[in-house]
Amino acid sequence: MSSNPSPGVTTAFLFPGQGGFDGEALRRAKERHPQIGRVFERLDTVTEELYGSRISEVLFGERKADLRDLLDNDPWASQVAIYGAGLAAYEILAAQGVAPDVLAGHSLGEITALVAAGAFSVEDGVRIVARRVAVIERQGGVDGRMVALAASAERTRKLLELVDEPLLAVATENHDEQTVVSGPAGILDRVVAIAGQLDVGAIEIDTPFPFHTPALAPAAPEFAAYVRKLDQRPLNRPVYSPILQRYYEPDDALAELLAEHFTRPVGFAAAVRHLRETGAEVFVEAGGRAALSKLVAKVTDGSAVRSLPTLAVTGGRLALDGTLDALREAGLAAPERGGLAELLAPSVPADLFAAYWSERGHMVLELVRTELDAFRKSTEGGDAAEPEPRPAAAAGSEPAAEAAPAPAPEAPAVSGSGSRPEGYGRDRLFEELRTLYAEALEYPEDVFEDEVQLEAELGVDSVKQVELLSRVSSRYGLPPRESGFRLATYNTMGKITDFVLQQLNDQGAHAPASATG
């Protein structure tokens, strides 16, 4: 097959690298998704062979292991855990009928992406990850680390010029305001000190070695020689490399390219922009934590992109649940058994229905939306009595606002500029909305910051967001949302505040109907 996806890419799976492991989320998901147990059973056969230890016992035993424990005690286990969690998330999504158009990985995650696309077996993927650790340890482990600086890549390079150390390198360009630096530990201490003097924030990355630095060049040949002996197979899905800044091609010698990863930087921001420009609208982080989904949100800020985590705990809830809900609503995943699937096709096997929904579910949902919209217009016409409000959770639909409340008090005067009402600015509206959302979701108010992502960071699924927007519409007497309204565009508290404020301004700035909603 061609390595490049066909025009109209819509869904990209992203596999995390260093730091991409959430032990608590993985344990929670394992209780409900058998794919996790099956993936780690395959990993166990290799880790037992190589280390005399089963990775499943390390991660799912009585003692709960987090990433810091793994890094301190078993560096190999930290890398296999990240790899395994990514594959497990991929298998869960595939079992739900989600079919990505392209795969991409962040650093170590490129190995996971290639295995998910069939380039190597799951077991050989473990061997590759393990050998990656072993060859670096044989070079003395390279006494170094990685630090994320709150600065652009250009500013970071200028900072590194002040230190003038050849083994220091820009390892990753995550977004315009975050760049990761890799190199010897002592030299990085100087970099962090200089950054502090320049008011540039610095956060250490959870990683056993300083990847993507010239210091690892001596380890690359041995690694390439080992991978060359493994069975490389054709890709069954396109894989885009943020390191190579291109798609992997059928004639690529993966052993040599993976060895180059030791020293070449990761251009994650550029990769996300490229995928977005070629049509990607939904980015799903297949793996632990929610780091990549947050980075995507930063890189694509202002565009209508869904950025969804999986094996992370956000707002006390497993992010995977909300992500699957969102994918089902978008027609990208099969409906749950016992729900629409049971209603439409009770005798069809689950895997067959999932495959059908993956290919044609979007057409079914589009038909339902069209019919519902026509039905709503027909029931709202004429002199018929006003219909009962529709439930907010209708699958895949955007409900009209609830019935307007009693007449509001007289609106405040509008300033001469013509839009914003005097005495009712954005700050006041933001505080009111934050209180409303906090009370409805039973979250502390302080978690609702201006840029916090409701779904990716707080786990508020799309159905709940529709319900909350309906409450907001009712409280402020807003008109029904237009048919082109896209929930994904208003994914933060700040964007919701701006949307509501604009609606208030457009209709003459009605005051709220009540103090409590």
Short mmCIF file of C-alpha atoms in Angstrom, two decimals:
data_model
loop_
_atom_site.label_atom_id
_atom_site.label_comp_id
_atom_site.label_asym_id
_atom_site.label_seq_id
_atom_site.Cartn_x
_atom_site.Cartn_y
_atom_site.Cartn_z
CA MET A 1 0.00 0.00 0.00
CA SER A 2 1.04 3.63 -0.41
CA SER A 3 2.71 5.14 2.65
CA ASN A 4 0.93 8.45 2.23
CA PRO A 5 -2.74 8.54 3.26
CA SER A 6 -5.40 9.35 0.73
CA PRO A 7 -6.67 12.94 0.60
CA GLY A 8 -9.03 13.85 3.41
CA VAL A 9 -7.20 12.48 6.45
CA THR A 10 -9.52 12.92 9.40
CA THR A 11 -8.17 10.85 12.31
CA ALA A 12 -4.58 10.59 13.56
CA PHE A 13 -3.38 8.35 16.39
CA LEU A 14 -0.43 9.67 18.39
CA PHE A 15 1.81 7.42 20.50
CA PRO A 16 3.66 9.07 23.42
CA GLY A 17 7.34 8.77 24.30
CA GLN A 18 9.19 9.65 27.49
CA GLY A 19 6.84 10.34 30.40
CA GLY A 20 3.90 8.75 28.55
CA PHE A 21 2.75 6.33 31.22
CA ASP A 22 -0.05 6.57 33.82
CA GLY A 23 -0.10 3.44 35.96
CA GLU A 24 -3.40 4.24 37.68
CA ALA A 25 -5.19 4.82 34.37
CA LEU A 26 -3.78 1.60 32.92
CA ARG A 27 -4.97 -0.41 35.93
CA ARG A 28 -8.46 1.10 35.74
CA ALA A 29 -8.75 0.41 32.03
CA LYS A 30 -7.54 -3.18 32.45
CA GLU A 31 -10.58 -3.95 34.62
CA ARG A 32 -12.92 -3.25 31.67
CA HIS A 33 -10.88 -3.82 28.53
CA PRO A 34 -9.46 -7.32 27.97
CA GLN A 35 -7.18 -6.01 25.22
CA ILE A 36 -4.79 -4.70 27.87
CA GLY A 37 -4.30 -8.12 29.45
CA ARG A 38 -3.78 -9.74 26.06
CA VAL A 39 -1.18 -7.19 24.93
CA PHE A 40 0.83 -7.44 28.14
CA GLU A 41 0.73 -11.24 28.07
CA ARG A 42 2.62 -11.03 24.76
CA LEU A 43 5.08 -8.57 26.27
CA ASP A 44 5.60 -10.91 29.24
CA THR A 45 7.02 -13.65 27.03
CA VAL A 46 9.87 -11.34 25.99
CA THR A 47 10.58 -9.59 29.29
CA GLU A 48 10.72 -12.96 31.04
CA GLU A 49 13.21 -14.14 28.42
CA LEU A 50 15.35 -11.00 28.66
CA TYR A 51 15.06 -10.02 32.32
CA GLY A 52 13.56 -13.02 34.10
CA SER A 53 10.62 -10.79 35.04
CA ARG A 54 7.08 -10.41 33.70
CA ILE A 55 6.21 -6.80 32.97
CA SER A 56 2.59 -7.54 33.94
CA GLU A 57 3.68 -8.44 37.47
CA VAL A 58 5.68 -5.21 37.70
CA LEU A 59 2.75 -3.05 36.59
CA PHE A 60 -0.30 -4.91 37.89
CA GLY A 61 1.02 -6.56 41.05
CA GLU A 62 0.05 -5.70 44.62
CA ARG A 63 2.52 -2.83 44.71
CA LYS A 64 1.30 -0.05 42.44
CA ALA A 65 4.17 1.09 40.24
CA ASP A 66 4.28 4.63 38.92
CA LEU A 67 6.67 5.99 36.32
CA ARG A 68 9.08 7.46 38.85
CA ASP A 69 9.44 4.10 40.61
CA LEU A 70 10.13 2.38 37.31
CA LEU A 71 12.77 4.93 36.33
CA ASP A 72 14.51 4.64 39.70
CA ASN A 73 14.49 0.84 39.85
CA ASP A 74 13.97 -0.66 36.38
CA PRO A 75 14.75 1.66 33.44
CA TRP A 76 13.87 -1.11 30.98
CA ALA A 77 10.44 -1.49 32.62
CA SER A 78 9.67 2.21 32.18
CA GLN A 79 10.31 1.98 28.45
CA VAL A 80 8.39 -1.27 27.96
CA ALA A 81 5.50 0.14 30.02
CA ILE A 82 5.23 3.20 27.74
CA TYR A 83 5.39 0.98 24.66
CA GLY A 84 2.87 -1.51 26.03
CA ALA A 85 0.39 1.14 27.15
CA GLY A 86 0.44 2.67 23.67
CA LEU A 87 -0.22 -0.66 21.99
CA ALA A 88 -2.96 -1.52 24.50
CA ALA A 89 -4.74 1.79 23.87
CA TYR A 90 -4.48 1.15 20.12
CA GLU A 91 -6.04 -2.31 20.49
CA ILE A 92 -8.90 -0.93 22.62
CA LEU A 93 -9.67 1.74 20.04
CA ALA A 94 -9.49 -0.76 17.18
CA ALA A 95 -11.89 -3.08 19.02
CA GLN A 96 -14.33 -0.17 19.21
CA GLY A 97 -14.24 0.26 15.44
CA VAL A 98 -11.96 3.32 15.36
CA ALA A 99 -9.87 3.26 12.18
CA PRO A 100 -7.11 5.91 12.08
CA ASP A 101 -6.02 7.40 8.78
CA VAL A 102 -2.44 7.91 9.97
CA LEU A 103 -0.23 6.96 12.93
CA ALA A 104 2.56 9.06 14.43
CA GLY A 105 4.79 8.71 17.46
CA HIS A 106 6.71 11.05 19.74
CA SER A 107 10.29 9.74 20.13
CA LEU A 108 9.93 6.20 21.60
CA GLY A 109 6.34 6.35 20.36
CA GLU A 110 7.54 5.98 16.77
CA ILE A 111 8.51 2.39 17.59
CA THR A 112 4.98 1.84 18.94
CA ALA A 113 3.45 3.41 15.83
CA LEU A 114 5.50 1.19 13.50
CA VAL A 115 4.52 -1.94 15.43
CA ALA A 116 0.85 -0.90 15.41
CA ALA A 117 1.14 -0.51 11.63
CA GLY A 118 2.58 -4.03 11.31
CA ALA A 119 6.24 -3.22 10.55
CA PHE A 120 7.37 -5.52 13.39
CA SER A 121 5.64 -8.06 15.59
CA VAL A 122 4.52 -7.00 19.07
CA GLU A 123 7.25 -9.22 20.54
CA ASP A 124 9.98 -7.80 18.31
CA GLY A 125 8.82 -4.33 19.30
CA VAL A 126 9.65 -5.21 22.92
CA ARG A 127 13.05 -6.47 21.82
CA ILE A 128 13.72 -3.21 19.97
CA VAL A 129 12.73 -1.13 23.01
CA ALA A 130 14.83 -3.32 25.32
CA ARG A 131 17.89 -3.19 23.06
CA ARG A 132 17.57 0.58 22.86
CA VAL A 133 18.05 0.70 26.64
CA ALA A 134 20.80 -1.93 26.66
CA VAL A 135 23.08 -0.30 24.08
CA ILE A 136 22.88 3.05 25.88
CA GLU A 137 23.67 1.40 29.22
CA ARG A 138 26.69 -0.26 27.61
CA GLN A 139 27.94 3.22 26.71
CA GLY A 140 28.04 3.97 30.43
CA GLY A 141 24.42 5.02 30.61
CA VAL A 142 25.32 8.57 29.52
CA ASP A 143 25.03 10.70 32.64
CA GLY A 144 22.49 13.14 31.31
CA ARG A 145 18.87 14.23 31.36
CA MET A 146 16.20 16.12 29.46
CA VAL A 147 14.62 19.43 30.45
CA ALA A 148 11.60 21.20 28.93
CA LEU A 149 12.06 24.97 28.63
CA ALA A 150 9.15 27.39 28.32
CA ALA A 151 10.63 29.02 25.23
CA SER A 152 10.55 28.78 21.46
CA ALA A 153 13.11 26.65 19.65
CA GLU A 154 14.82 29.78 18.29
CA ARG A 155 15.19 31.32 21.74
CA THR A 156 16.34 27.99 23.19
CA ARG A 157 19.09 27.64 20.58
CA LYS A 158 20.35 31.12 21.42
CA LEU A 159 20.41 30.12 25.08
CA LEU A 160 22.44 27.00 24.26
CA GLU A 161 24.92 29.11 22.31
CA LEU A 162 25.74 30.88 25.56
CA VAL A 163 26.83 27.55 27.08
CA ASP A 164 28.73 26.36 23.98
CA GLU A 165 28.66 22.62 24.76
CA PRO A 166 28.70 20.27 21.70
CA LEU A 167 26.80 17.50 23.51
CA LEU A 168 23.90 19.81 24.32
CA ALA A 169 21.05 19.72 21.81
CA VAL A 170 17.49 20.75 21.15
CA ALA A 171 15.81 17.35 21.46
CA THR A 172 12.16 18.20 20.83
CA GLU A 173 10.14 21.14 19.53
CA ASN A 174 6.76 20.52 21.17
CA HIS A 175 5.04 23.83 20.45
CA ASP A 176 5.92 27.50 20.08
CA GLU A 177 6.36 27.94 23.81
CA GLN A 178 8.00 24.63 24.80
CA THR A 179 11.30 23.15 23.67
CA VAL A 180 13.06 20.16 25.23
CA VAL A 181 16.84 20.21 25.70
CA SER A 182 18.97 17.10 26.11
CA GLY A 183 22.54 16.65 27.28
CA PRO A 184 24.98 15.98 30.14
CA ALA A 185 23.50 16.54 33.60
CA GLY A 186 26.10 19.03 34.85
CA ILE A 187 25.86 21.17 31.72
CA LEU A 188 22.07 21.15 31.88
CA ASP A 189 22.28 22.55 35.40
CA ARG A 190 23.96 25.60 33.90
CA VAL A 191 21.29 25.84 31.20
CA VAL A 192 18.54 25.77 33.82
CA ALA A 193 20.33 28.43 35.89
CA ILE A 194 20.64 30.74 32.87
CA ALA A 195 17.03 30.10 31.94
CA GLY A 196 15.99 31.11 35.45
CA GLN A 197 17.83 34.43 35.09
CA LEU A 198 15.90 35.03 31.87
CA ASP A 199 12.54 34.12 33.49
CA VAL A 200 12.27 31.00 31.34
CA GLY A 201 10.58 28.13 33.15
CA ALA A 202 12.22 24.69 33.21
CA ILE A 203 10.72 21.26 34.00
CA GLU A 204 12.68 18.00 34.07
CA ILE A 205 11.38 15.19 31.85
CA ASP A 206 10.87 11.71 33.33
CA THR A 207 13.38 9.73 31.27
CA PRO A 208 16.28 7.38 32.01
CA PHE A 209 18.65 8.87 29.40
CA PRO A 210 19.20 12.08 27.41
CA PHE A 211 17.69 11.00 24.08
CA HIS A 212 18.14 12.91 20.80
CA THR A 213 21.60 14.22 21.57
CA PRO A 214 25.05 13.73 19.95
CA ALA A 215 26.11 12.02 23.20
CA LEU A 216 24.26 8.87 22.04
CA ALA A 217 26.00 8.59 18.66
CA PRO A 218 28.34 5.74 19.79
CA ALA A 219 25.33 3.55 20.69
CA ALA A 220 23.60 3.83 17.29
CA PRO A 221 25.63 1.32 15.19
CA GLU A 222 25.14 -1.58 17.62
CA PHE A 223 21.40 -0.83 17.81
CA ALA A 224 21.05 -0.71 14.02
CA ALA A 225 22.92 -4.02 13.65
CA TYR A 226 20.50 -5.68 16.07
CA VAL A 227 17.28 -4.34 14.48
CA ARG A 228 18.59 -5.31 11.04
CA LYS A 229 18.30 -8.99 12.05
CA LEU A 230 14.59 -8.71 12.87
CA ASP A 231 11.80 -9.40 10.40
CA GLN A 232 10.64 -6.11 8.86
CA ARG A 233 7.19 -6.32 7.25
CA PRO A 234 5.13 -3.96 5.03
CA LEU A 235 3.12 -1.25 6.76
CA ASN A 236 -0.64 -1.73 6.79
CA ARG A 237 -1.29 1.92 7.72
CA PRO A 238 0.54 5.18 6.93
CA VAL A 239 3.03 6.25 9.62
CA TYR A 240 4.27 9.84 9.75
CA SER A 241 7.60 10.52 11.47
CA PRO A 242 8.05 13.77 13.44
CA ILE A 243 11.80 12.99 13.38
CA LEU A 244 12.10 12.47 9.61
CA GLN A 245 9.30 14.98 8.84
CA ARG A 246 7.88 12.58 6.26
CA TYR A 247 5.93 9.35 5.91
CA TYR A 248 7.78 6.06 6.17
CA GLU A 249 8.14 4.51 2.72
CA PRO A 250 7.95 0.82 1.73
CA ASP A 251 11.66 0.63 0.85
CA ASP A 252 12.89 2.31 4.06
CA ALA A 253 15.51 0.39 6.03
CA LEU A 254 13.93 0.86 9.45
CA ALA A 255 17.00 -0.34 11.35
CA GLU A 256 19.06 2.60 10.10
CA LEU A 257 16.27 5.14 10.55
CA LEU A 258 15.48 4.02 14.11
CA ALA A 259 19.18 4.26 14.95
CA GLU A 260 19.18 7.84 13.70
CA HIS A 261 16.51 8.61 16.33
CA PHE A 262 19.27 8.49 18.96
CA THR A 263 20.70 11.80 17.78
CA ARG A 264 18.08 13.51 15.58
CA PRO A 265 15.53 15.92 17.12
CA VAL A 266 11.75 15.44 17.25
CA GLY A 267 9.81 18.10 15.35
CA PHE A 268 6.47 17.34 16.97
CA ALA A 269 4.88 20.75 16.40
CA ALA A 270 5.78 20.71 12.71
CA ALA A 271 4.38 17.19 12.36
CA VAL A 272 1.05 18.17 13.93
CA ARG A 273 0.81 21.20 11.67
CA HIS A 274 1.51 19.05 8.61
CA LEU A 275 -1.14 16.50 9.57
CA ARG A 276 -3.62 19.29 10.27
CA GLU A 277 -2.92 20.94 6.91
CA THR A 278 -3.52 17.62 5.13
CA GLY A 279 -6.92 17.19 6.76
CA ALA A 280 -6.53 15.70 10.24
CA GLU A 281 -9.34 16.94 12.46
CA VAL A 282 -9.26 14.37 15.28
CA PHE A 283 -6.06 13.52 17.15
CA VAL A 284 -6.28 10.60 19.58
CA GLU A 285 -3.42 10.03 22.02
CA ALA A 286 -3.01 6.25 22.19
CA GLY A 287 -1.14 5.78 25.45
CA GLY A 288 -0.54 7.03 28.95
CA ARG A 289 -1.06 10.49 30.46
CA ALA A 290 -2.49 13.31 28.36
CA ALA A 291 0.70 15.11 27.36
CA LEU A 292 0.40 14.82 23.58
CA SER A 293 -3.28 15.77 23.51
CA LYS A 294 -2.40 18.97 25.39
CA LEU A 295 0.46 19.69 22.99
CA VAL A 296 -1.85 19.25 20.00
CA ALA A 297 -4.29 21.71 21.55
CA LYS A 298 -1.45 24.23 21.90
CA VAL A 299 -0.18 23.75 18.34
CA THR A 300 -3.65 23.90 16.75
CA ASP A 301 -5.12 26.61 18.97
CA GLY A 302 -7.88 28.44 17.14
CA SER A 303 -8.73 25.65 14.69
CA ALA A 304 -11.59 23.16 14.93
CA VAL A 305 -9.55 20.17 16.08
CA ARG A 306 -10.50 17.45 18.55
CA SER A 307 -7.60 16.42 20.79
CA LEU A 308 -8.45 13.35 22.87
CA PRO A 309 -6.46 11.42 25.53
CA THR A 310 -7.03 7.79 26.50
CA LEU A 311 -5.02 6.20 29.34
CA ALA A 312 -5.03 9.19 31.65
CA VAL A 313 -7.05 10.11 34.73
CA THR A 314 -8.54 13.60 34.38
CA GLY A 315 -10.97 15.11 36.86
CA GLY A 316 -11.04 11.78 38.70
CA ARG A 317 -12.31 9.98 35.59
CA LEU A 318 -10.59 7.70 33.07
CA ALA A 319 -10.16 9.86 29.96
CA LEU A 320 -10.70 6.84 27.72
CA ASP A 321 -14.42 6.81 28.61
CA GLY A 322 -14.99 10.37 27.43
CA THR A 323 -12.87 9.83 24.33
CA LEU A 324 -14.87 6.78 23.26
CA ASP A 325 -18.10 8.75 23.84
CA ALA A 326 -16.79 11.57 21.66
CA LEU A 327 -15.67 9.19 18.91
CA ARG A 328 -19.07 7.46 18.93
CA GLU A 329 -20.84 10.80 18.70
CA ALA A 330 -18.69 11.72 15.71
CA GLY A 331 -19.43 8.38 14.02
CA LEU A 332 -15.77 7.30 14.33
CA ALA A 333 -16.43 4.44 16.77
CA ALA A 334 -19.13 1.80 16.95
CA PRO A 335 -22.02 2.41 19.39
CA GLU A 336 -21.87 0.45 22.63
CA ARG A 337 -23.53 -2.93 22.79
CA GLY A 338 -26.78 -2.67 24.70
CA GLY A 339 -27.36 0.72 23.12
CA LEU A 340 -27.81 1.64 19.47
CA ALA A 341 -25.93 -1.47 18.27
CA GLU A 342 -28.31 -3.73 20.15
CA LEU A 343 -31.29 -1.82 18.77
CA LEU A 344 -30.15 -1.78 15.14
CA ALA A 345 -28.44 -5.14 14.77
CA PRO A 346 -28.89 -7.45 17.79
CA SER A 347 -27.91 -10.58 15.83
CA VAL A 348 -24.75 -9.14 14.23
CA PRO A 349 -21.41 -10.05 15.91
CA ALA A 350 -19.80 -7.16 17.77
CA ASP A 351 -16.63 -7.12 15.64
CA LEU A 352 -18.64 -7.06 12.39
CA PHE A 353 -20.82 -4.20 13.61
CA ALA A 354 -17.70 -2.31 14.73
CA ALA A 355 -16.18 -2.71 11.27
CA TYR A 356 -19.42 -1.55 9.63
CA TRP A 357 -19.70 1.47 11.89
CA SER A 358 -16.08 2.42 11.32
CA GLU A 359 -16.70 2.59 7.57
CA ARG A 360 -20.30 3.86 7.35
CA GLY A 361 -21.36 5.12 10.78
CA HIS A 362 -20.80 8.76 9.81
CA MET A 363 -23.36 8.38 7.01
CA VAL A 364 -25.93 6.92 9.41
CA LEU A 365 -25.44 9.79 11.85
CA GLU A 366 -25.64 12.40 9.10
CA LEU A 367 -28.95 10.93 7.92
CA VAL A 368 -30.33 10.95 11.48
CA ARG A 369 -29.21 14.56 12.03
CA THR A 370 -30.88 15.66 8.78
CA GLU A 371 -34.13 13.88 9.62
CA LEU A 372 -34.16 15.23 13.18
CA ASP A 373 -33.57 18.76 11.97
CA ALA A 374 -36.46 18.48 9.49
CA PHE A 375 -38.70 16.98 12.19
CA ARG A 376 -37.82 19.74 14.66
CA LYS A 377 -38.67 22.44 12.11
CA SER A 378 -42.01 20.79 11.31
CA THR A 379 -43.03 20.58 14.98
CA GLU A 380 -42.00 24.18 15.68
CA GLY A 381 -44.00 25.63 12.79
CA GLY A 382 -47.59 26.95 12.74
CA ASP A 383 -49.66 27.78 15.83
CA ALA A 384 -49.06 24.48 17.60
CA ALA A 385 -48.43 24.55 21.31
CA GLU A 386 -44.77 24.86 22.24
CA PRO A 387 -43.19 21.39 22.38
CA GLU A 388 -41.58 19.95 25.45
CA PRO A 389 -37.82 20.59 25.64
CA ARG A 390 -35.82 17.76 24.04
CA PRO A 391 -33.33 15.83 26.13
CA ALA A 392 -29.77 17.11 25.77
CA ALA A 393 -28.26 13.66 25.32
CA ALA A 394 -29.76 12.76 21.92
CA ALA A 395 -26.97 10.90 20.12
CA GLY A 396 -25.00 13.04 17.74
CA SER A 397 -27.43 15.97 17.70
CA GLU A 398 -27.15 19.53 18.90
CA PRO A 399 -30.38 20.27 20.79
CA ALA A 400 -32.14 23.58 20.64
CA ALA A 401 -31.88 25.77 23.72
CA GLU A 402 -34.40 25.07 26.47
CA ALA A 403 -37.52 27.21 26.79
CA ALA A 404 -36.68 30.81 27.64
CA PRO A 405 -37.11 31.79 31.30
CA ALA A 406 -39.36 34.51 32.63
CA PRO A 407 -38.61 37.99 31.29
CA ALA A 408 -35.28 39.23 32.57
CA PRO A 409 -34.76 42.56 34.31
CA GLU A 410 -34.13 45.48 32.05
CA ALA A 411 -30.79 45.13 30.30
CA PRO A 412 -27.96 47.48 31.22
CA ALA A 413 -27.22 50.31 28.86
CA VAL A 414 -24.95 49.53 25.93
CA SER A 415 -21.81 51.59 25.54
CA GLY A 416 -21.22 53.79 22.56
CA SER A 417 -18.95 51.19 20.95
CA GLY A 418 -22.08 49.18 20.31
CA SER A 419 -21.41 45.67 21.68
CA ARG A 420 -20.31 45.15 25.29
CA PRO A 421 -22.81 46.13 28.03
CA GLU A 422 -21.59 48.42 30.75
CA GLY A 423 -21.10 46.70 34.12
CA TYR A 424 -21.30 43.22 32.59
CA GLY A 425 -17.85 42.45 31.25
CA ARG A 426 -16.09 39.22 30.41
CA ASP A 427 -14.57 38.74 33.86
CA ARG A 428 -17.94 38.77 35.58
CA LEU A 429 -19.42 36.41 32.99
CA PHE A 430 -16.45 34.04 33.30
CA GLU A 431 -16.90 33.85 37.08
CA GLU A 432 -20.62 33.10 36.74
CA LEU A 433 -20.01 30.38 34.16
CA ARG A 434 -17.22 28.88 36.22
CA THR A 435 -19.55 28.65 39.23
CA LEU A 436 -22.29 27.08 37.10
CA TYR A 437 -19.95 24.44 35.66
CA ALA A 438 -18.31 23.71 39.02
CA GLU A 439 -21.65 23.15 40.74
CA ALA A 440 -23.01 20.97 37.92
CA LEU A 441 -19.89 18.80 37.74
CA GLU A 442 -19.06 18.90 41.47
CA TYR A 443 -15.53 20.11 40.72
CA PRO A 444 -13.60 22.85 42.59
CA GLU A 445 -14.05 26.21 40.87
CA ASP A 446 -10.31 26.80 40.64
CA VAL A 447 -9.84 23.97 38.11
CA PHE A 448 -11.86 25.94 35.55
CA GLU A 449 -9.09 28.18 34.26
CA ASP A 450 -9.47 30.17 31.07
CA GLU A 451 -7.58 27.70 28.85
CA VAL A 452 -8.45 24.41 30.58
CA GLN A 453 -9.82 21.87 28.09
CA LEU A 454 -13.12 20.49 29.31
CA GLU A 455 -12.78 17.05 27.74
CA ALA A 456 -9.03 16.51 27.34
CA GLU A 457 -8.08 17.76 30.81
CA LEU A 458 -11.22 17.56 32.97
CA GLY A 459 -12.90 14.53 31.39
CA VAL A 460 -16.20 16.31 30.62
CA ASP A 461 -17.64 14.31 27.74
CA SER A 462 -19.48 15.84 24.80
CA VAL A 463 -22.95 14.82 26.00
CA LYS A 464 -22.39 16.58 29.33
CA GLN A 465 -21.04 19.63 27.53
CA VAL A 466 -24.21 19.84 25.42
CA GLU A 467 -26.31 19.62 28.59
CA LEU A 468 -24.28 22.39 30.26
CA LEU A 469 -24.56 24.65 27.21
CA SER A 470 -28.31 24.12 27.30
CA ARG A 471 -28.32 25.26 30.94
CA VAL A 472 -26.29 28.30 29.97
CA SER A 473 -28.68 29.08 27.09
CA SER A 474 -31.64 28.83 29.45
CA ARG A 475 -30.07 30.98 32.13
CA TYR A 476 -29.05 33.81 29.80
CA GLY A 477 -31.98 33.55 27.40
CA LEU A 478 -29.76 32.80 24.40
CA PRO A 479 -31.27 31.97 20.99
CA PRO A 480 -31.10 28.39 19.63
CA ARG A 481 -27.67 27.51 18.29
CA GLU A 482 -27.28 27.62 14.53
CA SER A 483 -27.09 24.37 12.57
CA GLY A 484 -23.40 24.97 11.82
CA PHE A 485 -22.51 25.19 15.52
CA ARG A 486 -19.59 22.84 16.36
CA LEU A 487 -19.12 21.81 19.97
CA ALA A 488 -15.44 21.00 19.37
CA THR A 489 -14.75 24.68 18.65
CA TYR A 490 -15.76 25.66 22.21
CA ASN A 491 -13.59 23.24 24.17
CA THR A 492 -12.31 25.58 26.90
CA MET A 493 -13.93 27.79 29.53
CA GLY A 494 -12.47 30.85 27.86
CA LYS A 495 -13.96 30.00 24.46
CA ILE A 496 -17.35 29.27 26.02
CA THR A 497 -17.24 32.61 27.85
CA ASP A 498 -16.41 34.46 24.63
CA PHE A 499 -19.20 32.64 22.78
CA VAL A 500 -21.81 33.49 25.42
CA LEU A 501 -20.62 37.10 25.63
CA GLN A 502 -20.91 37.45 21.85
CA GLN A 503 -24.43 36.00 21.94
CA LEU A 504 -25.40 38.45 24.69
CA ASN A 505 -23.96 41.34 22.73
CA ASP A 506 -25.68 40.29 19.51
CA GLN A 507 -29.12 40.22 21.13
CA GLY A 508 -28.75 43.37 23.21
CA ALA A 509 -27.01 41.97 26.26
CA HIS A 510 -29.77 40.42 28.35
CA ALA A 511 -29.02 40.18 32.03
CA PRO A 512 -29.07 36.68 33.57
CA ALA A 513 -32.50 35.30 34.36
CA SER A 514 -31.56 34.19 37.84
CA ALA A 515 -28.71 34.28 40.29
CA THR A 516 -28.26 30.53 40.56
CA GLY A 517 -29.35 29.09 37.22
#
